[in-house]
Amino acid sequence: MTENVVEQTGLRETRQIPAPDPDREPLKANVFEAMAKAASQLTPLFPYDHAGSIVPCGAVLIGGPDNTYGHFFHWNAVNEVAITYGSNQAMLATGQIMATQHLHGVNSFLRDEKNPEAYAVMVITQHQSEEGDQTEALIARCTNCKEELVRYDYDATPFPLPGYDTARHGEADAPIRQFPTTLGSIEFVHRRNSEEGRTCSSCGHVNDPFPADIWGWARTVTQTHAVTRAHRALREAAPTQHEQENPS
Ligand SMILES: [Zn+2]
């Protein structure tokens, strides 16, 4: 704010946005381009998932005669904000912004998921804890009586906080880490689709399996795992400086 403006308005800056972290240069992403080609719902649009990051994630939900998304609940210790970038026949209008509760329902957000004209392109921005452990949970309820079928709690503590789990989410030098929500989602599906997970302890109803394929999480987790191994293979194939300087 220039001195001239300060004089005219009496306004003074009380807060300044700090300069960008040199390890995380500002980037831009196009959600339409990203979600035309992404492997799963909730695909992080930027390569930053460190403690304190905001993590905008893309989703594209599409209706079709054979499409079924099911329904579950996500519980996150930190808030999320959903922006709908474009939709038709959806519960969320184009341009609509929604801040979620810690516990929120997740489904296709389409009015009729069998309608091939229905779609929604969204960005769900999750936040990574700045300190302490971060936990999330996925919950399934019985379609018959709404009783809780499965609650799957998982650790989502971001890199590089002390609680970060390298075995789950990747070594410190991994080029791409597993996104905790995606990994937790596929683990939730394994439990939810077990015989025990499908059977309601309250009313005995055997629920249909959760339709995991349409969400794409398993594909993203296995792709991330393969990419991480490929990156390691390339590093290991590169000659060391000693070998370069002393060719045999
Ligand atoms: Zn039930």
PDB file of C-alpha atoms and ligand atoms in Angstrom:
ATOM      1  CA  MET A   1       0.000   0.000   0.000  1.00  0.00           C
ATOM      2  CA  THR A   2       1.556   3.298  -1.036  1.00  0.00           C
ATOM      3  CA  GLU A   3       1.900   6.203   1.385  1.00  0.00           C
ATOM      4  CA  ASN A   4      -0.519   8.143  -0.792  1.00  0.00           C
ATOM      5  CA  VAL A   5      -3.245   5.533  -0.280  1.00  0.00           C
ATOM      6  CA  VAL A   6      -2.514   5.397   3.436  1.00  0.00           C
ATOM      7  CA  GLU A   7      -2.979   9.168   3.651  1.00  0.00           C
ATOM      8  CA  GLN A   8      -6.206   9.141   1.673  1.00  0.00           C
ATOM      9  CA  THR A   9      -7.864   6.195   3.399  1.00  0.00           C
ATOM     10  CA  GLY A  10      -6.255   5.962   6.799  1.00  0.00           C
ATOM     11  CA  LEU A  11      -5.800   2.236   6.125  1.00  0.00           C
ATOM     12  CA  ARG A  12      -2.585   0.564   7.119  1.00  0.00           C
ATOM     13  CA  GLU A  13      -1.422  -2.930   6.432  1.00  0.00           C
ATOM     14  CA  THR A  14      -1.551  -5.014   9.553  1.00  0.00           C
ATOM     15  CA  ARG A  15      -0.707  -8.321   7.999  1.00  0.00           C
ATOM     16  CA  GLN A  16       1.637  -9.458   5.269  1.00  0.00           C
ATOM     17  CA  ILE A  17       1.808 -12.770   3.472  1.00  0.00           C
ATOM     18  CA  PRO A  18       5.325 -14.102   3.932  1.00  0.00           C
ATOM     19  CA  ALA A  19       7.526 -14.811   0.926  1.00  0.00           C
ATOM     20  CA  PRO A  20       7.098 -18.309  -0.568  1.00  0.00           C
ATOM     21  CA  ASP A  21       9.027 -21.204   0.961  1.00  0.00           C
ATOM     22  CA  PRO A  22      12.029 -21.708  -1.379  1.00  0.00           C
ATOM     23  CA  ASP A  23      11.386 -25.466  -1.251  1.00  0.00           C
ATOM     24  CA  ARG A  24       7.816 -24.959  -2.437  1.00  0.00           C
ATOM     25  CA  GLU A  25       7.813 -22.505  -5.295  1.00  0.00           C
ATOM     26  CA  PRO A  26       4.386 -21.152  -6.275  1.00  0.00           C
ATOM     27  CA  LEU A  27       2.802 -23.279  -8.995  1.00  0.00           C
ATOM     28  CA  LYS A  28      -0.435 -23.101 -10.906  1.00  0.00           C
ATOM     29  CA  ALA A  29      -2.644 -25.951 -12.027  1.00  0.00           C
ATOM     30  CA  ASN A  30      -5.706 -26.228 -14.226  1.00  0.00           C
ATOM     31  CA  VAL A  31      -8.317 -28.476 -12.624  1.00  0.00           C
ATOM     32  CA  PHE A  32     -10.076 -29.130 -15.956  1.00  0.00           C
ATOM     33  CA  GLU A  33      -6.843 -30.313 -17.563  1.00  0.00           C
ATOM     34  CA  ALA A  34      -5.833 -32.355 -14.513  1.00  0.00           C
ATOM     35  CA  MET A  35      -9.162 -34.104 -14.082  1.00  0.00           C
ATOM     36  CA  ALA A  36      -9.465 -34.955 -17.780  1.00  0.00           C
ATOM     37  CA  LYS A  37      -6.606 -37.405 -17.192  1.00  0.00           C
ATOM     38  CA  ALA A  38      -6.439 -38.180 -13.476  1.00  0.00           C
ATOM     39  CA  ALA A  39      -6.627 -41.786 -12.221  1.00  0.00           C
ATOM     40  CA  SER A  40      -8.865 -41.194  -9.212  1.00  0.00           C
ATOM     41  CA  GLN A  41     -11.136 -38.890  -7.298  1.00  0.00           C
ATOM     42  CA  LEU A  42      -9.342 -36.635  -4.835  1.00  0.00           C
ATOM     43  CA  THR A  43      -6.190 -36.278  -6.907  1.00  0.00           C
ATOM     44  CA  PRO A  44      -3.813 -33.683  -5.386  1.00  0.00           C
ATOM     45  CA  LEU A  45      -3.266 -30.968  -8.010  1.00  0.00           C
ATOM     46  CA  PHE A  46       0.110 -29.850  -6.636  1.00  0.00           C
ATOM     47  CA  PRO A  47       3.142 -31.823  -5.439  1.00  0.00           C
ATOM     48  CA  TYR A  48       3.018 -30.298  -1.944  1.00  0.00           C
ATOM     49  CA  ASP A  49       1.671 -32.261   1.002  1.00  0.00           C
ATOM     50  CA  HIS A  50       4.083 -31.200   3.761  1.00  0.00           C
ATOM     51  CA  ALA A  51       2.943 -30.146   7.215  1.00  0.00           C
ATOM     52  CA  GLY A  52       1.141 -26.811   6.964  1.00  0.00           C
ATOM     53  CA  SER A  53       0.294 -27.222   3.259  1.00  0.00           C
ATOM     54  CA  ILE A  54      -3.095 -26.743   1.784  1.00  0.00           C
ATOM     55  CA  VAL A  55      -3.780 -29.606  -0.626  1.00  0.00           C
ATOM     56  CA  PRO A  56      -6.279 -28.784  -3.386  1.00  0.00           C
ATOM     57  CA  CYS A  57      -7.550 -32.072  -4.815  1.00  0.00           C
ATOM     58  CA  GLY A  58      -9.540 -32.540  -8.002  1.00  0.00           C
ATOM     59  CA  ALA A  59     -12.606 -34.708  -8.511  1.00  0.00           C
ATOM     60  CA  VAL A  60     -14.763 -35.415 -11.561  1.00  0.00           C
ATOM     61  CA  LEU A  61     -18.034 -37.230 -10.936  1.00  0.00           C
ATOM     62  CA  ILE A  62     -19.985 -38.483 -13.927  1.00  0.00           C
ATOM     63  CA  GLY A  63     -23.385 -40.056 -14.300  1.00  0.00           C
ATOM     64  CA  GLY A  64     -24.005 -43.117 -16.438  1.00  0.00           C
ATOM     65  CA  PRO A  65     -26.473 -45.985 -16.688  1.00  0.00           C
ATOM     66  CA  ASP A  66     -24.086 -48.372 -14.906  1.00  0.00           C
ATOM     67  CA  ASN A  67     -22.597 -45.869 -12.469  1.00  0.00           C
ATOM     68  CA  THR A  68     -22.928 -46.349  -8.732  1.00  0.00           C
ATOM     69  CA  TYR A  69     -20.855 -44.379  -6.249  1.00  0.00           C
ATOM     70  CA  GLY A  70     -22.272 -45.535  -2.928  1.00  0.00           C
ATOM     71  CA  HIS A  71     -22.072 -43.380   0.171  1.00  0.00           C
ATOM     72  CA  PHE A  72     -19.659 -42.987   3.057  1.00  0.00           C
ATOM     73  CA  PHE A  73     -18.613 -40.457   5.657  1.00  0.00           C
ATOM     74  CA  HIS A  74     -15.210 -38.802   5.985  1.00  0.00           C
ATOM     75  CA  TRP A  75     -14.006 -37.454   9.299  1.00  0.00           C
ATOM     76  CA  ASN A  76     -11.007 -35.133   9.222  1.00  0.00           C
ATOM     77  CA  ALA A  77      -9.352 -33.376  12.155  1.00  0.00           C
ATOM     78  CA  VAL A  78      -8.811 -30.363   9.871  1.00  0.00           C
ATOM     79  CA  ASN A  79     -11.343 -28.433   7.787  1.00  0.00           C
ATOM     80  CA  GLU A  80     -11.931 -28.889   4.083  1.00  0.00           C
ATOM     81  CA  VAL A  81     -13.363 -26.522   1.488  1.00  0.00           C
ATOM     82  CA  ALA A  82     -15.093 -27.746  -1.689  1.00  0.00           C
ATOM     83  CA  ILE A  83     -15.464 -25.565  -4.786  1.00  0.00           C
ATOM     84  CA  THR A  84     -17.552 -26.716  -7.740  1.00  0.00           C
ATOM     85  CA  TYR A  85     -15.879 -25.528 -10.943  1.00  0.00           C
ATOM     86  CA  GLY A  86     -18.632 -26.806 -13.215  1.00  0.00           C
ATOM     87  CA  SER A  87     -21.650 -29.064 -12.815  1.00  0.00           C
ATOM     88  CA  ASN A  88     -24.885 -30.221 -14.406  1.00  0.00           C
ATOM     89  CA  GLN A  89     -27.733 -32.021 -12.632  1.00  0.00           C
ATOM     90  CA  ALA A  90     -25.630 -31.986  -9.454  1.00  0.00           C
ATOM     91  CA  MET A  91     -26.350 -31.135  -5.819  1.00  0.00           C
ATOM     92  CA  LEU A  92     -23.679 -28.427  -5.973  1.00  0.00           C
ATOM     93  CA  ALA A  93     -24.076 -25.609  -8.493  1.00  0.00           C
ATOM     94  CA  THR A  94     -21.322 -24.258 -10.727  1.00  0.00           C
ATOM     95  CA  GLY A  95     -19.298 -21.815  -8.646  1.00  0.00           C
ATOM     96  CA  GLN A  96     -20.664 -23.017  -5.314  1.00  0.00           C
ATOM     97  CA  ILE A  97     -18.277 -23.046  -2.366  1.00  0.00           C
ATOM     98  CA  MET A  98     -18.888 -25.249   0.648  1.00  0.00           C
ATOM     99  CA  ALA A  99     -16.899 -25.522   3.876  1.00  0.00           C
ATOM    100  CA  THR A 100     -17.372 -29.010   5.274  1.00  0.00           C
ATOM    101  CA  GLN A 101     -17.939 -30.118   8.846  1.00  0.00           C
ATOM    102  CA  HIS A 102     -15.251 -32.349  10.356  1.00  0.00           C
ATOM    103  CA  LEU A 103     -17.650 -35.236   9.692  1.00  0.00           C
ATOM    104  CA  HIS A 104     -19.272 -35.030   6.260  1.00  0.00           C
ATOM    105  CA  GLY A 105     -21.070 -37.357   3.898  1.00  0.00           C
ATOM    106  CA  VAL A 106     -19.486 -38.216   0.549  1.00  0.00           C
ATOM    107  CA  ASN A 107     -21.271 -39.524  -2.533  1.00  0.00           C
ATOM    108  CA  SER A 108     -21.406 -38.606  -6.225  1.00  0.00           C
ATOM    109  CA  PHE A 109     -23.104 -35.248  -5.457  1.00  0.00           C
ATOM    110  CA  LEU A 110     -25.178 -35.919  -8.587  1.00  0.00           C
ATOM    111  CA  ARG A 111     -28.972 -35.685  -8.482  1.00  0.00           C
ATOM    112  CA  ASP A 112     -29.221 -38.903 -10.499  1.00  0.00           C
ATOM    113  CA  GLU A 113     -25.984 -40.811 -10.965  1.00  0.00           C
ATOM    114  CA  LYS A 114     -27.627 -42.921 -13.710  1.00  0.00           C
ATOM    115  CA  ASN A 115     -28.059 -39.794 -15.877  1.00  0.00           C
ATOM    116  CA  PRO A 116     -25.229 -39.583 -18.452  1.00  0.00           C
ATOM    117  CA  GLU A 117     -25.781 -35.804 -18.668  1.00  0.00           C
ATOM    118  CA  ALA A 118     -24.914 -35.327 -14.989  1.00  0.00           C
ATOM    119  CA  TYR A 119     -21.410 -34.298 -13.947  1.00  0.00           C
ATOM    120  CA  ALA A 120     -19.481 -32.248 -11.429  1.00  0.00           C
ATOM    121  CA  VAL A 121     -15.881 -31.053 -11.513  1.00  0.00           C
ATOM    122  CA  MET A 122     -14.765 -30.051  -8.045  1.00  0.00           C
ATOM    123  CA  VAL A 123     -11.739 -29.068  -6.025  1.00  0.00           C
ATOM    124  CA  ILE A 124     -11.697 -30.246  -2.428  1.00  0.00           C
ATOM    125  CA  THR A 125      -8.978 -28.460  -0.502  1.00  0.00           C
ATOM    126  CA  GLN A 126      -7.668 -30.352   2.485  1.00  0.00           C
ATOM    127  CA  HIS A 127      -5.266 -28.902   5.012  1.00  0.00           C
ATOM    128  CA  GLN A 128      -2.234 -30.619   6.506  1.00  0.00           C
ATOM    129  CA  SER A 129      -1.613 -30.159  10.221  1.00  0.00           C
ATOM    130  CA  GLU A 130       1.191 -27.758  11.110  1.00  0.00           C
ATOM    131  CA  GLU A 131       2.115 -29.734  14.208  1.00  0.00           C
ATOM    132  CA  GLY A 132       1.024 -32.796  16.140  1.00  0.00           C
ATOM    133  CA  ASP A 133      -0.555 -35.889  14.649  1.00  0.00           C
ATOM    134  CA  GLN A 134      -3.351 -35.756  12.082  1.00  0.00           C
ATOM    135  CA  THR A 135      -6.034 -38.403  12.001  1.00  0.00           C
ATOM    136  CA  GLU A 136      -8.864 -39.119   9.619  1.00  0.00           C
ATOM    137  CA  ALA A 137     -11.584 -41.743   9.541  1.00  0.00           C
ATOM    138  CA  LEU A 138     -13.937 -43.223   6.985  1.00  0.00           C
ATOM    139  CA  ILE A 139     -17.289 -44.510   8.119  1.00  0.00           C
ATOM    140  CA  ALA A 140     -19.890 -46.665   6.404  1.00  0.00           C
ATOM    141  CA  ARG A 141     -23.477 -46.929   7.546  1.00  0.00           C
ATOM    142  CA  CYS A 142     -26.013 -49.665   6.921  1.00  0.00           C
ATOM    143  CA  THR A 143     -28.247 -48.826   3.951  1.00  0.00           C
ATOM    144  CA  ASN A 144     -31.157 -50.475   5.759  1.00  0.00           C
ATOM    145  CA  CYS A 145     -31.054 -49.067   9.306  1.00  0.00           C
ATOM    146  CA  LYS A 146     -28.273 -46.375   9.152  1.00  0.00           C
ATOM    147  CA  GLU A 147     -26.359 -48.031  11.995  1.00  0.00           C
ATOM    148  CA  GLU A 148     -22.561 -47.715  11.737  1.00  0.00           C
ATOM    149  CA  LEU A 149     -21.164 -50.689   9.784  1.00  0.00           C
ATOM    150  CA  VAL A 150     -17.476 -49.840   9.768  1.00  0.00           C
ATOM    151  CA  ARG A 151     -15.355 -47.051  11.184  1.00  0.00           C
ATOM    152  CA  TYR A 152     -11.806 -47.063   9.872  1.00  0.00           C
ATOM    153  CA  ASP A 153      -9.419 -44.631  11.599  1.00  0.00           C
ATOM    154  CA  TYR A 154      -6.087 -43.985   9.956  1.00  0.00           C
ATOM    155  CA  ASP A 155      -3.033 -41.868  10.496  1.00  0.00           C
ATOM    156  CA  ALA A 156      -2.593 -38.903   8.172  1.00  0.00           C
ATOM    157  CA  THR A 157       0.247 -37.068   9.911  1.00  0.00           C
ATOM    158  CA  PRO A 158       2.050 -35.135   7.176  1.00  0.00           C
ATOM    159  CA  PHE A 159       5.737 -35.143   6.296  1.00  0.00           C
ATOM    160  CA  PRO A 160       8.034 -34.255   8.096  1.00  0.00           C
ATOM    161  CA  LEU A 161       6.319 -34.171  11.506  1.00  0.00           C
ATOM    162  CA  PRO A 162       7.568 -36.684  14.117  1.00  0.00           C
ATOM    163  CA  GLY A 163       4.423 -38.817  13.656  1.00  0.00           C
ATOM    164  CA  TYR A 164       4.923 -39.161   9.877  1.00  0.00           C
ATOM    165  CA  ASP A 165       4.863 -42.857   8.978  1.00  0.00           C
ATOM    166  CA  THR A 166       7.476 -43.657   6.314  1.00  0.00           C
ATOM    167  CA  ALA A 167       6.306 -47.272   6.003  1.00  0.00           C
ATOM    168  CA  ARG A 168       2.792 -46.123   5.090  1.00  0.00           C
ATOM    169  CA  HIS A 169       3.352 -42.970   3.108  1.00  0.00           C
ATOM    170  CA  GLY A 170       6.886 -43.201   1.707  1.00  0.00           C
ATOM    171  CA  GLU A 171      10.497 -42.608   2.680  1.00  0.00           C
ATOM    172  CA  ALA A 172      11.699 -39.052   3.247  1.00  0.00           C
ATOM    173  CA  ASP A 173      13.372 -39.039  -0.190  1.00  0.00           C
ATOM    174  CA  ALA A 174      10.387 -40.514  -2.044  1.00  0.00           C
ATOM    175  CA  PRO A 175       9.612 -38.386  -5.110  1.00  0.00           C
ATOM    176  CA  ILE A 176       5.863 -38.804  -4.580  1.00  0.00           C
ATOM    177  CA  ARG A 177       4.306 -39.721  -1.246  1.00  0.00           C
ATOM    178  CA  GLN A 178       1.097 -41.675  -0.805  1.00  0.00           C
ATOM    179  CA  PHE A 179      -1.712 -39.233  -0.120  1.00  0.00           C
ATOM    180  CA  PRO A 180      -3.061 -40.409   3.256  1.00  0.00           C
ATOM    181  CA  THR A 181      -6.730 -39.968   2.350  1.00  0.00           C
ATOM    182  CA  THR A 182      -6.369 -42.075  -0.800  1.00  0.00           C
ATOM    183  CA  LEU A 183      -4.430 -44.824   0.969  1.00  0.00           C
ATOM    184  CA  GLY A 184      -6.841 -44.751   3.916  1.00  0.00           C
ATOM    185  CA  SER A 185      -9.778 -44.944   1.509  1.00  0.00           C
ATOM    186  CA  ILE A 186      -8.621 -48.166  -0.108  1.00  0.00           C
ATOM    187  CA  GLU A 187      -7.874 -49.704   3.291  1.00  0.00           C
ATOM    188  CA  PHE A 188     -11.389 -48.692   4.348  1.00  0.00           C
ATOM    189  CA  VAL A 189     -12.811 -50.440   1.273  1.00  0.00           C
ATOM    190  CA  HIS A 190     -11.038 -53.713   2.146  1.00  0.00           C
ATOM    191  CA  ARG A 191     -12.642 -53.672   5.574  1.00  0.00           C
ATOM    192  CA  ARG A 192     -16.026 -52.408   4.359  1.00  0.00           C
ATOM    193  CA  ASN A 193     -16.287 -55.100   1.656  1.00  0.00           C
ATOM    194  CA  SER A 194     -15.365 -58.014   3.926  1.00  0.00           C
ATOM    195  CA  GLU A 195     -18.178 -60.339   4.971  1.00  0.00           C
ATOM    196  CA  GLU A 196     -18.057 -58.837   8.463  1.00  0.00           C
ATOM    197  CA  GLY A 197     -17.925 -55.272   7.122  1.00  0.00           C
ATOM    198  CA  ARG A 198     -20.984 -55.773   4.940  1.00  0.00           C
ATOM    199  CA  THR A 199     -23.136 -57.381   7.615  1.00  0.00           C
ATOM    200  CA  CYS A 200     -24.987 -54.996   9.931  1.00  0.00           C
ATOM    201  CA  SER A 201     -24.612 -55.967  13.587  1.00  0.00           C
ATOM    202  CA  SER A 202     -27.846 -54.149  14.369  1.00  0.00           C
ATOM    203  CA  CYS A 203     -30.367 -55.392  11.790  1.00  0.00           C
ATOM    204  CA  GLY A 204     -28.451 -58.229  10.095  1.00  0.00           C
ATOM    205  CA  HIS A 205     -28.774 -56.705   6.611  1.00  0.00           C
ATOM    206  CA  VAL A 206     -25.960 -57.747   4.252  1.00  0.00           C
ATOM    207  CA  ASN A 207     -25.035 -54.528   2.421  1.00  0.00           C
ATOM    208  CA  ASP A 208     -23.907 -54.472  -1.208  1.00  0.00           C
ATOM    209  CA  PRO A 209     -20.140 -54.198  -1.658  1.00  0.00           C
ATOM    210  CA  PHE A 210     -18.915 -50.599  -1.789  1.00  0.00           C
ATOM    211  CA  PRO A 211     -18.272 -49.724  -5.480  1.00  0.00           C
ATOM    212  CA  ALA A 212     -14.592 -48.827  -5.086  1.00  0.00           C
ATOM    213  CA  ASP A 213     -13.508 -49.015  -8.733  1.00  0.00           C
ATOM    214  CA  ILE A 214     -15.357 -45.879  -9.798  1.00  0.00           C
ATOM    215  CA  TRP A 215     -13.400 -43.860  -7.211  1.00  0.00           C
ATOM    216  CA  GLY A 216     -10.049 -45.052  -8.639  1.00  0.00           C
ATOM    217  CA  TRP A 217      -8.170 -45.027  -5.329  1.00  0.00           C
ATOM    218  CA  ALA A 218      -6.561 -48.471  -5.730  1.00  0.00           C
ATOM    219  CA  ARG A 219      -5.163 -47.480  -9.094  1.00  0.00           C
ATOM    220  CA  THR A 220      -3.640 -44.285  -7.697  1.00  0.00           C
ATOM    221  CA  VAL A 221      -2.054 -46.123  -4.750  1.00  0.00           C
ATOM    222  CA  THR A 222      -0.501 -48.795  -6.984  1.00  0.00           C
ATOM    223  CA  GLN A 223       0.644 -46.186  -9.548  1.00  0.00           C
ATOM    224  CA  THR A 224       2.270 -44.131  -6.782  1.00  0.00           C
ATOM    225  CA  HIS A 225       4.023 -47.251  -5.516  1.00  0.00           C
ATOM    226  CA  ALA A 226       5.275 -48.138  -9.016  1.00  0.00           C
ATOM    227  CA  VAL A 227       6.451 -44.588  -9.733  1.00  0.00           C
ATOM    228  CA  THR A 228       8.365 -44.486  -6.447  1.00  0.00           C
ATOM    229  CA  ARG A 229      10.140 -47.756  -7.272  1.00  0.00           C
ATOM    230  CA  ALA A 230      10.881 -46.570 -10.824  1.00  0.00           C
ATOM    231  CA  HIS A 231      12.427 -43.377  -9.453  1.00  0.00           C
ATOM    232  CA  ARG A 232      14.638 -45.445  -7.125  1.00  0.00           C
ATOM    233  CA  ALA A 233      15.627 -47.736 -10.014  1.00  0.00           C
ATOM    234  CA  LEU A 234      16.744 -44.736 -12.059  1.00  0.00           C
ATOM    235  CA  ARG A 235      18.812 -43.343  -9.189  1.00  0.00           C
ATOM    236  CA  GLU A 236      20.431 -46.728  -8.619  1.00  0.00           C
ATOM    237  CA  ALA A 237      21.193 -47.117 -12.345  1.00  0.00           C
ATOM    238  CA  ALA A 238      23.004 -43.784 -12.501  1.00  0.00           C
ATOM    239  CA  PRO A 239      26.773 -44.164 -12.123  1.00  0.00           C
ATOM    240  CA  THR A 240      28.198 -42.695  -8.937  1.00  0.00           C
ATOM    241  CA  GLN A 241      30.595 -39.789  -9.153  1.00  0.00           C
ATOM    242  CA  HIS A 242      33.432 -42.189  -8.266  1.00  0.00           C
ATOM    243  CA  GLU A 243      32.494 -44.486 -11.165  1.00  0.00           C
ATOM    244  CA  GLN A 244      32.247 -41.540 -13.535  1.00  0.00           C
ATOM    245  CA  GLU A 245      35.694 -40.324 -12.591  1.00  0.00           C
ATOM    246  CA  ASN A 246      37.232 -43.833 -12.698  1.00  0.00           C
ATOM    247  CA  PRO A 247      35.778 -45.650 -15.716  1.00  0.00           C
ATOM    248  CA  SER A 248      36.847 -49.287 -15.717  1.00  0.00           C
TER     249      SER A 248
HETATM  250 ZN    ZN B   1     -28.696 -52.310   9.609  1.00  0.00          ZN
END
